[in-house]
PDB file of C-alpha atoms in Angstrom:
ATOM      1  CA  UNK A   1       0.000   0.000   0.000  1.00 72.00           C
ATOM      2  CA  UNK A   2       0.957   3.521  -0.529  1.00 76.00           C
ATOM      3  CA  UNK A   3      -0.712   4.507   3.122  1.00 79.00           C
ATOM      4  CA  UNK A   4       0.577   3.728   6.771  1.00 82.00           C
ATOM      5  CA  UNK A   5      -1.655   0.647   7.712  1.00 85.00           C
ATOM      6  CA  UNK A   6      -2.502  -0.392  10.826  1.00 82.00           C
ATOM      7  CA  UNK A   7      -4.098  -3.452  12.472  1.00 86.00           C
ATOM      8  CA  UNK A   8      -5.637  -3.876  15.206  1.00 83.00           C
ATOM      9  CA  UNK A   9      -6.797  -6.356  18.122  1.00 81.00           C
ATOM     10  CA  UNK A  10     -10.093  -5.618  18.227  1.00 77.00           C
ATOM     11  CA  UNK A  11     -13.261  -5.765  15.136  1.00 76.00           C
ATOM     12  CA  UNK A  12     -14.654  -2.239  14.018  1.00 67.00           C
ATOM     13  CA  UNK A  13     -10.895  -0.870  14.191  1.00 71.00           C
ATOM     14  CA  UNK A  14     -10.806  -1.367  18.232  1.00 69.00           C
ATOM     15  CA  UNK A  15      -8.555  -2.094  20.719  1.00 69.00           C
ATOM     16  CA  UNK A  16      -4.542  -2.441  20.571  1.00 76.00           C
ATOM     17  CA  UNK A  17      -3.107  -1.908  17.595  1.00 76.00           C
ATOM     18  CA  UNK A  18       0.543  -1.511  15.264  1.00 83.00           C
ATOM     19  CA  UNK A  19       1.811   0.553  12.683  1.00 80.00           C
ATOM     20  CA  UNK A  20       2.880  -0.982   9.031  1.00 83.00           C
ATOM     21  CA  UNK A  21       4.634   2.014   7.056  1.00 83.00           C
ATOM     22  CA  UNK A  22       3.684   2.634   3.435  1.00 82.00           C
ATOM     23  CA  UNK A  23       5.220  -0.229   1.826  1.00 81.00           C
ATOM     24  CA  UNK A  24       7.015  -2.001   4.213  1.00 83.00           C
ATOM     25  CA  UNK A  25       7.014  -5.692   5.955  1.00 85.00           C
ATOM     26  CA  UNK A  26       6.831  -6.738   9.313  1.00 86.00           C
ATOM     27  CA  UNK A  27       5.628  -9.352  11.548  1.00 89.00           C
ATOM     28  CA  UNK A  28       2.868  -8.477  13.955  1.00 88.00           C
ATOM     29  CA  UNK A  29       3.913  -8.094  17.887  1.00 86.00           C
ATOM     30  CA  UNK A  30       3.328 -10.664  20.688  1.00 83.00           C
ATOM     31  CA  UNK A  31       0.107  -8.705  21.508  1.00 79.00           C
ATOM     32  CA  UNK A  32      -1.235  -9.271  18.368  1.00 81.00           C
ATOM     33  CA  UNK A  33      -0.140 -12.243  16.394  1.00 78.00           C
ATOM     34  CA  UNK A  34      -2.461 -14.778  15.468  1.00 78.00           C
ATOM     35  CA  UNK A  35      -5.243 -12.114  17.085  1.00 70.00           C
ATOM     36  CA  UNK A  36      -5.797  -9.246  14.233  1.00 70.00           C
ATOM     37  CA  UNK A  37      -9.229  -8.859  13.725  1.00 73.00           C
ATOM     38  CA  UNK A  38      -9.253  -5.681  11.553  1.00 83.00           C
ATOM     39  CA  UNK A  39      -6.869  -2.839   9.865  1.00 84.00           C
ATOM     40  CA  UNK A  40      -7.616   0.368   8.270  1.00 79.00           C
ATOM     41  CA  UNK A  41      -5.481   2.583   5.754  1.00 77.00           C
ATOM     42  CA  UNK A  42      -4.432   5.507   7.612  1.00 73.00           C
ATOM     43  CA  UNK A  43      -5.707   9.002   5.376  1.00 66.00           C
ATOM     44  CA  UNK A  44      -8.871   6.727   5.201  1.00 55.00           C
ATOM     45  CA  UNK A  45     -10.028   6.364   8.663  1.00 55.00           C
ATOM     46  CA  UNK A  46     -13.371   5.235   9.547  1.00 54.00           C
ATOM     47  CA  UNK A  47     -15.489   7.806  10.988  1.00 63.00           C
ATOM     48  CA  UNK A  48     -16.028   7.917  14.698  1.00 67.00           C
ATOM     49  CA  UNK A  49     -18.790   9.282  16.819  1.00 74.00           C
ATOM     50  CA  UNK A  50     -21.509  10.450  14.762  1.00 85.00           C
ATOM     51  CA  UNK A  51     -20.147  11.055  11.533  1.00 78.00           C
ATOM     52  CA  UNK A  52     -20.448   8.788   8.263  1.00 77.00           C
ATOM     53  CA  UNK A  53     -17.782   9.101   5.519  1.00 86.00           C
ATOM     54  CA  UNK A  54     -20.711   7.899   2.990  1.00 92.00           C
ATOM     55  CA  UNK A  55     -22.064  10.341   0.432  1.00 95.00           C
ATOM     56  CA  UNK A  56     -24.611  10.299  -2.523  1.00 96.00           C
ATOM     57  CA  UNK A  57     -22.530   8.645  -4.716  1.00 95.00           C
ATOM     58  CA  UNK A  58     -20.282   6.698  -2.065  1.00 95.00           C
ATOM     59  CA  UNK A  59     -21.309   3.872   0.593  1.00 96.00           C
ATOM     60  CA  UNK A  60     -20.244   4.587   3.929  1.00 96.00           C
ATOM     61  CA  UNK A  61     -17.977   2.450   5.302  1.00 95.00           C
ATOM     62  CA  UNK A  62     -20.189   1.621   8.679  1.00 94.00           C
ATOM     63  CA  UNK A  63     -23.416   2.314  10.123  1.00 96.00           C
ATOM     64  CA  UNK A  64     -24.561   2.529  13.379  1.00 96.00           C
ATOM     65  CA  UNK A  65     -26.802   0.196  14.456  1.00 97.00           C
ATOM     66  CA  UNK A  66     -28.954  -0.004  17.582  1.00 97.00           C
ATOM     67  CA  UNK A  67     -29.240  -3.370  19.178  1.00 97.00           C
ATOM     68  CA  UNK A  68     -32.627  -2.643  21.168  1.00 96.00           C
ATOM     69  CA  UNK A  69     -32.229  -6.205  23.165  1.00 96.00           C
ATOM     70  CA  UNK A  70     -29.170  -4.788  24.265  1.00 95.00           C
ATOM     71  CA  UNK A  71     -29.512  -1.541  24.514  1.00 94.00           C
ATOM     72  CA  UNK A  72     -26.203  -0.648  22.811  1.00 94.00           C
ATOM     73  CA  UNK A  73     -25.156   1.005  19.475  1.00 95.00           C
ATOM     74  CA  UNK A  74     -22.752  -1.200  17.414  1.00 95.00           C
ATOM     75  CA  UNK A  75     -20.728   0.657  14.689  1.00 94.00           C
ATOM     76  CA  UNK A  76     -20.782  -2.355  11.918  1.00 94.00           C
ATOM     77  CA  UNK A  77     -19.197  -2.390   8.337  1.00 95.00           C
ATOM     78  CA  UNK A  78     -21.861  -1.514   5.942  1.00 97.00           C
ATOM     79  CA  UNK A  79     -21.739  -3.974   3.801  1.00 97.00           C
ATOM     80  CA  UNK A  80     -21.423  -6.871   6.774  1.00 97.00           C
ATOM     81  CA  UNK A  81     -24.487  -5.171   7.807  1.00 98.00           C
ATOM     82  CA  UNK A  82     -26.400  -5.541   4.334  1.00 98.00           C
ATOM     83  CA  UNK A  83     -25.326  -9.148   4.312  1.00 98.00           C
ATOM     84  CA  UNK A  84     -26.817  -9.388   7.729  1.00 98.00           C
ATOM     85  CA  UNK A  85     -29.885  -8.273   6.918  1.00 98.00           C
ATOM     86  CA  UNK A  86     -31.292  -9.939   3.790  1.00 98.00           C
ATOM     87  CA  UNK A  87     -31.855 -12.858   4.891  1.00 98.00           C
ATOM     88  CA  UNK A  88     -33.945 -11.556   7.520  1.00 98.00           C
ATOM     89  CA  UNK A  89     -36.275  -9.357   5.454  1.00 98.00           C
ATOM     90  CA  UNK A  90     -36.149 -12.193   2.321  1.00 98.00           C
ATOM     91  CA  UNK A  91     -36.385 -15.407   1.720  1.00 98.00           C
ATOM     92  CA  UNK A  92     -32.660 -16.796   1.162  1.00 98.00           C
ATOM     93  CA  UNK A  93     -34.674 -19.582  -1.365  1.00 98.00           C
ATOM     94  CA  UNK A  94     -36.627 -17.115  -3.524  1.00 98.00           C
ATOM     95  CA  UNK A  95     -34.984 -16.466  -6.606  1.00 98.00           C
ATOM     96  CA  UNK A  96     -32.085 -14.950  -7.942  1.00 98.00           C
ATOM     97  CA  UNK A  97     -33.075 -11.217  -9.316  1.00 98.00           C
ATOM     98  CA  UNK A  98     -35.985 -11.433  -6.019  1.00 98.00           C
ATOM     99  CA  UNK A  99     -33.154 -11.789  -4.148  1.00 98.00           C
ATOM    100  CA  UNK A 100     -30.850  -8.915  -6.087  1.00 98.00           C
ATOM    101  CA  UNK A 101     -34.052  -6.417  -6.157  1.00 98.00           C
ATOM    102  CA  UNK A 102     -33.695  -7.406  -2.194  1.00 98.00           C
ATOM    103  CA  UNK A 103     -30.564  -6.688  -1.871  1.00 98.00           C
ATOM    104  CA  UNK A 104     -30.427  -3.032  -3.220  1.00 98.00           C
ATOM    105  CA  UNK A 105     -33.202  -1.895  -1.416  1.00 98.00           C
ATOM    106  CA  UNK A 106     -31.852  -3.157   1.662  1.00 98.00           C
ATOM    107  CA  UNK A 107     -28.529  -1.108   1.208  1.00 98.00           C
ATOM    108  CA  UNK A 108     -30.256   1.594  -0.307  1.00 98.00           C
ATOM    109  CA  UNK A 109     -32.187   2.149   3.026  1.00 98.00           C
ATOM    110  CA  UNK A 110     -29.687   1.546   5.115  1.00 98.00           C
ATOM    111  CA  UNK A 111     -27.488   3.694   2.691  1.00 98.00           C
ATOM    112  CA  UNK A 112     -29.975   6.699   3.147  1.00 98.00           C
ATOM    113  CA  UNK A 113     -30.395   6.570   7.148  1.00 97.00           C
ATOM    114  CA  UNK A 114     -26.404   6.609   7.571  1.00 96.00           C
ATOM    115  CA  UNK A 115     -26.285   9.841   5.140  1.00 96.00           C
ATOM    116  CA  UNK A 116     -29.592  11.470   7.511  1.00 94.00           C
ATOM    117  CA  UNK A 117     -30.057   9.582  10.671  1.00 90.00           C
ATOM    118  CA  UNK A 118     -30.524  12.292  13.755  1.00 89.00           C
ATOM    119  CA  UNK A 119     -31.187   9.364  16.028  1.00 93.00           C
ATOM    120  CA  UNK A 120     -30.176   9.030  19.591  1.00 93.00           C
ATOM    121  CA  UNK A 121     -31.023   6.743  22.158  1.00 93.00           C
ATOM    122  CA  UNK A 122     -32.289   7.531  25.527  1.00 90.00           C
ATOM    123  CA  UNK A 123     -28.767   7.785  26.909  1.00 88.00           C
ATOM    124  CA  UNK A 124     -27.310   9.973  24.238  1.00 91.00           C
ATOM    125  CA  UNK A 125     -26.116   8.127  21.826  1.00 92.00           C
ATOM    126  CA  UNK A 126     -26.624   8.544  18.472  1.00 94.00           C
ATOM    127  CA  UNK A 127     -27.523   5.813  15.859  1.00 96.00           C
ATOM    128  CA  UNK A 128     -28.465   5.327  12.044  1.00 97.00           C
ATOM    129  CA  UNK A 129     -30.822   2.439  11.979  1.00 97.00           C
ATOM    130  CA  UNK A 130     -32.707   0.102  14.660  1.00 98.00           C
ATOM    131  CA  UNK A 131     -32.301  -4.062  14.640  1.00 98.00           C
ATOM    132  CA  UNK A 132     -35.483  -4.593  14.662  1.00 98.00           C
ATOM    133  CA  UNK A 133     -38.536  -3.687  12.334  1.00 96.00           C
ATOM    134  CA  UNK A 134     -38.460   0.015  12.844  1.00 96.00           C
ATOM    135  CA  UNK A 135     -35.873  -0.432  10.511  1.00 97.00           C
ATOM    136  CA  UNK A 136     -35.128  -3.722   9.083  1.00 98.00           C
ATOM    137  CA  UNK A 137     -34.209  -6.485  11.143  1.00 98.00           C
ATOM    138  CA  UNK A 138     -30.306  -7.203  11.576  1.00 98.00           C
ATOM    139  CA  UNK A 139     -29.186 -10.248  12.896  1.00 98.00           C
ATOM    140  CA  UNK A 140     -25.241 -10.690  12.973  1.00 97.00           C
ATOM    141  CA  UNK A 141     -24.276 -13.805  11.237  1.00 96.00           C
ATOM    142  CA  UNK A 142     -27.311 -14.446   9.846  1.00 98.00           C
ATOM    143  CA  UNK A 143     -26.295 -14.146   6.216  1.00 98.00           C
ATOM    144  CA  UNK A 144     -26.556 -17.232   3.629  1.00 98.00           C
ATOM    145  CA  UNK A 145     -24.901 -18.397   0.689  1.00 98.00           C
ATOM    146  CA  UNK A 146     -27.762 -17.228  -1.584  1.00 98.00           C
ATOM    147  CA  UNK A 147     -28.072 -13.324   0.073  1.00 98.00           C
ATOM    148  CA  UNK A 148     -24.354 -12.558  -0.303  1.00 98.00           C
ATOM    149  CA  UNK A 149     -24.397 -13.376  -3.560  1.00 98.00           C
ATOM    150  CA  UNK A 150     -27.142 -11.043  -4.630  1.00 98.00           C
ATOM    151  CA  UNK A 151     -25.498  -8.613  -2.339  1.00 98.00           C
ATOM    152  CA  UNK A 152     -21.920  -9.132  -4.199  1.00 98.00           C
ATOM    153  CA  UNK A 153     -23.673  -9.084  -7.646  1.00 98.00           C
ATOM    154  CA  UNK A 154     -25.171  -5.333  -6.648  1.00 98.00           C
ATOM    155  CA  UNK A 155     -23.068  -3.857  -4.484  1.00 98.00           C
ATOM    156  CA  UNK A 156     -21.130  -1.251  -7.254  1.00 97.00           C
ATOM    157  CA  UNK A 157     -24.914   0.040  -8.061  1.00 98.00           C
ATOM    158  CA  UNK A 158     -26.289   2.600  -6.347  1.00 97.00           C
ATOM    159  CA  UNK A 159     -30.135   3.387  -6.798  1.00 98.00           C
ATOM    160  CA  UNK A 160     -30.914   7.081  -6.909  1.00 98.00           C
ATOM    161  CA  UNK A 161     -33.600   9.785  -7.185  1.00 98.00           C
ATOM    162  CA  UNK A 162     -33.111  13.463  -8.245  1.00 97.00           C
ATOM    163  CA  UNK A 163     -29.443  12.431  -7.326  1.00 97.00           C
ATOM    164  CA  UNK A 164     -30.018  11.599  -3.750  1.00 98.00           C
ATOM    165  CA  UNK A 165     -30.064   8.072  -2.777  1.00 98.00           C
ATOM    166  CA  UNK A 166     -33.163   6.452  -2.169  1.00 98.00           C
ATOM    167  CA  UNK A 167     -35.193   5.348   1.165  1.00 97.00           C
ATOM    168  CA  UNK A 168     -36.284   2.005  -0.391  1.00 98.00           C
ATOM    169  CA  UNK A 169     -39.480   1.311   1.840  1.00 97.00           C
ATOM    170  CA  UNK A 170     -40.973  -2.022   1.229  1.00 98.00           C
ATOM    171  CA  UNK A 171     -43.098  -4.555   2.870  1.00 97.00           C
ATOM    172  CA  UNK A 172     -44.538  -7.927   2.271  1.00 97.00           C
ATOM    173  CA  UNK A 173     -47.420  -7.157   0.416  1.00 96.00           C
ATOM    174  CA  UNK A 174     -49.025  -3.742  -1.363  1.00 93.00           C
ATOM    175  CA  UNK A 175     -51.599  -3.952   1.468  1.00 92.00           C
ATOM    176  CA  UNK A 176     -49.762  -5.000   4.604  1.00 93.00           C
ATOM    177  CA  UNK A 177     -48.376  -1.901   5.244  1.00 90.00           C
ATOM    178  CA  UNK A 178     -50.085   1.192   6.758  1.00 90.00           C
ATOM    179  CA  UNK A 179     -47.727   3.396   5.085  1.00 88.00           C
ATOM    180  CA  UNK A 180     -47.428   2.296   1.749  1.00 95.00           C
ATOM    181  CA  UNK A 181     -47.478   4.912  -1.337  1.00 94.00           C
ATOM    182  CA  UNK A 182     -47.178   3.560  -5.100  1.00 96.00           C
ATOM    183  CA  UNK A 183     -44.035   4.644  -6.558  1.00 97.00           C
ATOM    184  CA  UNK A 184     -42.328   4.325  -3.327  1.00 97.00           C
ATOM    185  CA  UNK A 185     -42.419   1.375  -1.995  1.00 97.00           C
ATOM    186  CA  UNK A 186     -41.657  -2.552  -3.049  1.00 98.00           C
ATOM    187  CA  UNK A 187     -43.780  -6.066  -1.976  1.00 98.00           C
ATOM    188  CA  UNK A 188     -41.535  -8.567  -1.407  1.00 98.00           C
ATOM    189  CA  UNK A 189     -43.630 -11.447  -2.682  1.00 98.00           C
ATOM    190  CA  UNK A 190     -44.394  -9.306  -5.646  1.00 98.00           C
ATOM    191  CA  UNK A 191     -40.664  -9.227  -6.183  1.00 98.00           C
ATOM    192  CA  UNK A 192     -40.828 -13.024  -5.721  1.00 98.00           C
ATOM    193  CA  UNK A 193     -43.247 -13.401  -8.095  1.00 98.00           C
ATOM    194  CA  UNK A 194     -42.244 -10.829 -10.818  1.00 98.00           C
ATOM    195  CA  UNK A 195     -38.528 -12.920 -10.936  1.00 98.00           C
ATOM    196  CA  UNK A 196     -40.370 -16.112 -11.114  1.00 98.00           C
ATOM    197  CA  UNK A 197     -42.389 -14.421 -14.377  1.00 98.00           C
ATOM    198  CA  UNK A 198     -38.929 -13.820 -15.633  1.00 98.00           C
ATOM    199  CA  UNK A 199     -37.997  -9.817 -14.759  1.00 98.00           C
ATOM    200  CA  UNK A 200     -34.665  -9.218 -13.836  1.00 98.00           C
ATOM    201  CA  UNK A 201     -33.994  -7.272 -10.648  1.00 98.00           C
ATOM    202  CA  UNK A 202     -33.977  -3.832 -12.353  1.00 98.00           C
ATOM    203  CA  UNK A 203     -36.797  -3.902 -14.075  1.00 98.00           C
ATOM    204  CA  UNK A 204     -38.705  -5.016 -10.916  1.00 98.00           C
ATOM    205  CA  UNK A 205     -37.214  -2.102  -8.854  1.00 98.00           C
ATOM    206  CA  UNK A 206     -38.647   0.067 -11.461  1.00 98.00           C
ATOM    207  CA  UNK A 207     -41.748  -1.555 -11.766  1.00 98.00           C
ATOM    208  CA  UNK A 208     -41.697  -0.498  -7.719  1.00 98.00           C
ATOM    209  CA  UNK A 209     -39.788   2.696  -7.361  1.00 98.00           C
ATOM    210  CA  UNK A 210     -41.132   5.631  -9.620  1.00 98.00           C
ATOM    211  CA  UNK A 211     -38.404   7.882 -11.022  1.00 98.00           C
ATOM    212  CA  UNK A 212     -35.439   5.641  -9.700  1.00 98.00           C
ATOM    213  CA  UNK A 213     -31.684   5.877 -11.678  1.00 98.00           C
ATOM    214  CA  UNK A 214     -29.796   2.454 -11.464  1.00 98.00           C
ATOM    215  CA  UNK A 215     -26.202   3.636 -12.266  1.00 97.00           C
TER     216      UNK A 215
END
């Protein structure tokens, strides 16, 4: 690499950690061989606090994520966090493009909340999404063979209207939610069905979404 990189003990860039210069080898100290769990570029450095480094046209690299059981905020890779979540909010067996529609409306919302979340819980702390159905639902390790594929396949496509990225609402049917407006919102069993009729994944986001840009 052409940046200082340094690794450290902990997931989520925690804990004790060493110094690799731009281009140079080493082995890892006692305190942390055989024990790295994560490592960052240095002149990229993940945001802290309350800050994302995502924009409009650029994923953030975390979100923060409220684990209401717990009562905690977890800062989480974004894209561990999409992966985490699809298989929670569709069916890992419905197929492929279902799946793929799935999977960019998942980061999409998740995407949009880490850009405008003013969240904080009742202690203070500030958050992006919940765990649970106020958001979508996030269960760590959760994800399958079939969701991270459709998440792989999509993640360089961003899904975008007037520019901005989109809050992808959706919900299991066009009349189980309270809040549903056409244009702006997806069924998931509609997107089950319209890939088993044969539509690929962006032609049923824009059979869903009204005014959407897939670029």
């Amino acid at each position: 690499s052409t940046k200082t990189v340094r690794v450290h003990f902990n997931s989520n860039y925690g804990g004790t950690y060493q110094d690799f210069k731009a281009g140079a080898k080493g082995n890892l100290n006692a305190g942390l061989k055989n024990q790295n769990a994560s490592h960052q570029f240095l002149g990229s450095t993940p945001p802290t606090g309350c800050k994302t480094d995502g924009t409009h046209s650029k994923p953030p690299t975390t979100i923060l994520v409220y684990r209401v059981s717990l009562n905690r905020v977890e800062r989480v890779p974004f894209e561990s966090y999409v992966k985490d979540v699809l298989p929670n909010e569709w069916v890992p067996s419905w197929p492929r493009e279902s799946l793929r529609a799935g999977a960019m409306a998942v980061k999409s919302y998740g995407w949009h909340w880490a850009l405008h979340s003013t969240r904080k819980t009742s202690s203070g702390q500030c958050f992006d999404v919940y765990d649970n159905t106020s958001s979508q639902v996030y269960r760590p390790g959760s994800a399958t063979a079939s969701t991270n594929a459709a998440v792989d396949a999509t993640w360089g496509t961003r899904m975008t209207r007037d520019g901005k990225i989109l809050q992808a609402h959706y919900c299991a049917t066009t009349t189980a939610c309270g809040g549903w407006v056409t244009g702006d919102w997806m069924s998931q069993y509609g997107s089950r069905d319209k890939a088993n009729a044969g539509s690929s994944h962006s032609s049923i986001l824009k059979s869903y979404y009204s005014g959407i840009v897939l670029s």
